[in-house]
Amino acid sequence: MESFVYYLFILLLIIVGFFVVKKVAGCLIRTVVTIAVLAALAAIYYFYLR
């Protein structure tokens, strides 16, 4: 059950990141947001799912 919560959090993070990237017009900001989302996903995977 605990793993389900983390998968749900990852899915929510991806959806929010997608909408933020879609709304933001600047390429530099889009790159920073993408890197931040990927870093958060990597941290979740490393600390909780491995």
GROMACS .gro file of N, CA and C in nm:
model
  150
    1MET      N    1   0.082  -0.120   0.000
    1MET     CA    2   0.000   0.000   0.000
    1MET      C    3   0.086   0.126   0.000
    2GLU      N    4   0.197   0.121   0.073
    2GLU     CA    5   0.285   0.238   0.080
    2GLU      C    6   0.345   0.269  -0.057
    3SER      N    7   0.377   0.164  -0.133
    3SER     CA    8   0.431   0.182  -0.266
    3SER      C    9   0.330   0.250  -0.357
    4PHE      N   10   0.202   0.218  -0.341
    4PHE     CA   11   0.097   0.280  -0.421
    4PHE      C   12   0.094   0.431  -0.402
    5VAL      N   13   0.115   0.475  -0.279
    5VAL     CA   14   0.115   0.619  -0.249
    5VAL      C   15   0.228   0.688  -0.324
    6TYR      N   16   0.345   0.625  -0.328
    6TYR     CA   17   0.458   0.686  -0.399
    6TYR      C   18   0.433   0.690  -0.550
    7TYR      N   19   0.375   0.583  -0.604
    7TYR     CA   20   0.343   0.585  -0.747
    7TYR      C   21   0.239   0.692  -0.779
    8LEU      N   22   0.142   0.709  -0.690
    8LEU     CA   23   0.041   0.813  -0.708
    8LEU      C   24   0.106   0.951  -0.702
    9PHE      N   25   0.200   0.971  -0.610
    9PHE     CA   26   0.271   1.098  -0.599
    9PHE      C   27   0.352   1.126  -0.725
   10ILE      N   28   0.418   1.024  -0.779
   10ILE     CA   29   0.496   1.041  -0.901
   10ILE      C   30   0.405   1.080  -1.017
   11LEU      N   31   0.290   1.013  -1.028
   11LEU     CA   32   0.195   1.046  -1.134
   11LEU      C   33   0.146   1.189  -1.121
   12LEU      N   34   0.114   1.231  -1.000
   12LEU     CA   35   0.070   1.368  -0.976
   12LEU      C   36   0.179   1.468  -1.012
   13LEU      N   37   0.303   1.437  -0.976
   13LEU     CA   38   0.416   1.523  -1.006
   13LEU      C   39   0.434   1.538  -1.158
   14ILE      N   40   0.419   1.429  -1.231
   14ILE     CA   41   0.433   1.434  -1.377
   14ILE      C   42   0.322   1.520  -1.437
   15ILE      N   43   0.198   1.503  -1.390
   15ILE     CA   44   0.086   1.581  -1.444
   15ILE      C   45   0.105   1.730  -1.415
   16VAL      N   46   0.141   1.764  -1.292
   16VAL     CA   47   0.163   1.905  -1.257
   16VAL      C   48   0.278   1.962  -1.339
   17GLY      N   49   0.387   1.887  -1.351
   17GLY     CA   50   0.500   1.932  -1.431
   17GLY      C   51   0.462   1.955  -1.576
   18PHE      N   52   0.378   1.867  -1.631
   18PHE     CA   53   0.333   1.883  -1.770
   18PHE      C   54   0.256   2.012  -1.788
   19PHE      N   55   0.163   2.041  -1.695
   19PHE     CA   56   0.084   2.164  -1.707
   19PHE      C   57   0.168   2.288  -1.688
   20VAL      N   58   0.266   2.283  -1.597
   20VAL     CA   59   0.354   2.399  -1.576
   20VAL      C   60   0.436   2.425  -1.701
   21VAL      N   61   0.492   2.318  -1.760
   21VAL     CA   62   0.573   2.335  -1.881
   21VAL      C   63   0.487   2.385  -1.996
   22LYS      N   64   0.362   2.339  -2.002
   22LYS     CA   65   0.273   2.382  -2.110
   22LYS      C   66   0.237   2.530  -2.096
   23LYS      N   67   0.220   2.577  -1.973
   23LYS     CA   68   0.182   2.717  -1.950
   23LYS      C   69   0.299   2.813  -1.965
   24VAL      N   70   0.418   2.769  -1.928
   24VAL     CA   71   0.535   2.857  -1.929
   24VAL      C   72   0.589   2.866  -2.071
   25ALA      N   73   0.615   2.987  -2.115
   25ALA     CA   74   0.659   3.005  -2.253
   25ALA      C   75   0.811   3.004  -2.268
   26GLY      N   76   0.884   3.046  -2.165
   26GLY     CA   77   1.028   3.060  -2.178
   26GLY      C   78   1.100   2.926  -2.183
   27CYS      N   79   1.190   2.911  -2.276
   27CYS     CA   80   1.263   2.785  -2.295
   27CYS      C   81   1.353   2.756  -2.174
   28LEU      N   82   1.416   2.858  -2.119
   28LEU     CA   83   1.505   2.838  -2.006
   28LEU      C   84   1.427   2.792  -1.883
   29ILE      N   85   1.314   2.855  -1.857
   29ILE     CA   86   1.231   2.816  -1.743
   29ILE      C   87   1.177   2.675  -1.764
   30ARG      N   88   1.138   2.642  -1.887
   30ARG     CA   89   1.089   2.508  -1.918
   30ARG      C   90   1.197   2.404  -1.889
   31THR      N   91   1.320   2.435  -1.924
   31THR     CA   92   1.431   2.343  -1.899
   31THR      C   93   1.454   2.325  -1.748
   32VAL      N   94   1.450   2.434  -1.673
   32VAL     CA   95   1.469   2.426  -1.528
   32VAL      C   96   1.359   2.343  -1.463
   33VAL      N   97   1.234   2.364  -1.504
   33VAL     CA   98   1.121   2.288  -1.449
   33VAL      C   99   1.136   2.140  -1.482
   34THR      N  100   1.175   2.109  -1.603
   34THR     CA  101   1.193   1.969  -1.642
   34THR      C  102   1.303   1.903  -1.560
   35ILE      N  103   1.415   1.973  -1.541
   35ILE     CA  104   1.524   1.917  -1.461
   35ILE      C  105   1.480   1.897  -1.316
   36ALA      N  106   1.404   1.991  -1.262
   36ALA     CA  107   1.356   1.979  -1.123
   36ALA      C  108   1.263   1.859  -1.108
   37VAL      N  109   1.173   1.839  -1.203
   37VAL     CA  110   1.081   1.724  -1.197
   37VAL      C  111   1.158   1.594  -1.207
   38LEU      N  112   1.254   1.587  -1.299
   38LEU     CA  113   1.334   1.466  -1.314
   38LEU      C  114   1.418   1.439  -1.188
   39ALA      N  115   1.472   1.544  -1.127
   39ALA     CA  116   1.549   1.526  -1.005
   39ALA      C  117   1.460   1.476  -0.891
   40ALA      N  118   1.338   1.528  -0.881
   40ALA     CA  119   1.246   1.482  -0.778
   40ALA      C  120   1.209   1.336  -0.800
   41LEU      N  121   1.183   1.296  -0.924
   41LEU     CA  122   1.152   1.157  -0.954
   41LEU      C  123   1.270   1.066  -0.921
   42ALA      N  124   1.390   1.110  -0.954
   42ALA     CA  125   1.509   1.030  -0.925
   42ALA      C  126   1.527   1.015  -0.774
   43ALA      N  127   1.503   1.121  -0.697
   43ALA     CA  128   1.517   1.115  -0.552
   43ALA      C  129   1.413   1.020  -0.492
   44ILE      N  130   1.291   1.027  -0.541
   44ILE     CA  131   1.186   0.937  -0.491
   44ILE      C  132   1.223   0.793  -0.522
   45TYR      N  133   1.269   0.768  -0.642
   45TYR     CA  134   1.308   0.632  -0.678
   45TYR      C  135   1.423   0.583  -0.590
   46TYR      N  136   1.523   0.668  -0.573
   46TYR     CA  137   1.643   0.628  -0.499
   46TYR      C  138   1.613   0.600  -0.352
   47PHE      N  139   1.533   0.688  -0.290
   47PHE     CA  140   1.510   0.677  -0.146
   47PHE      C  141   1.397   0.582  -0.109
   48TYR      N  142   1.298   0.564  -0.197
   48TYR     CA  143   1.180   0.488  -0.155
   48TYR      C  144   1.152   0.362  -0.236
   49LEU      N  145   1.187   0.360  -0.362
   49LEU     CA  146   1.142   0.250  -0.448
   49LEU      C  147   1.249   0.150  -0.487
   50ARG      N  148   1.372   0.174  -0.450
   50ARG     CA  149   1.475   0.080  -0.495
   50ARG      C  150   1.488  -0.036  -0.402
   0.00000   0.00000   0.00000
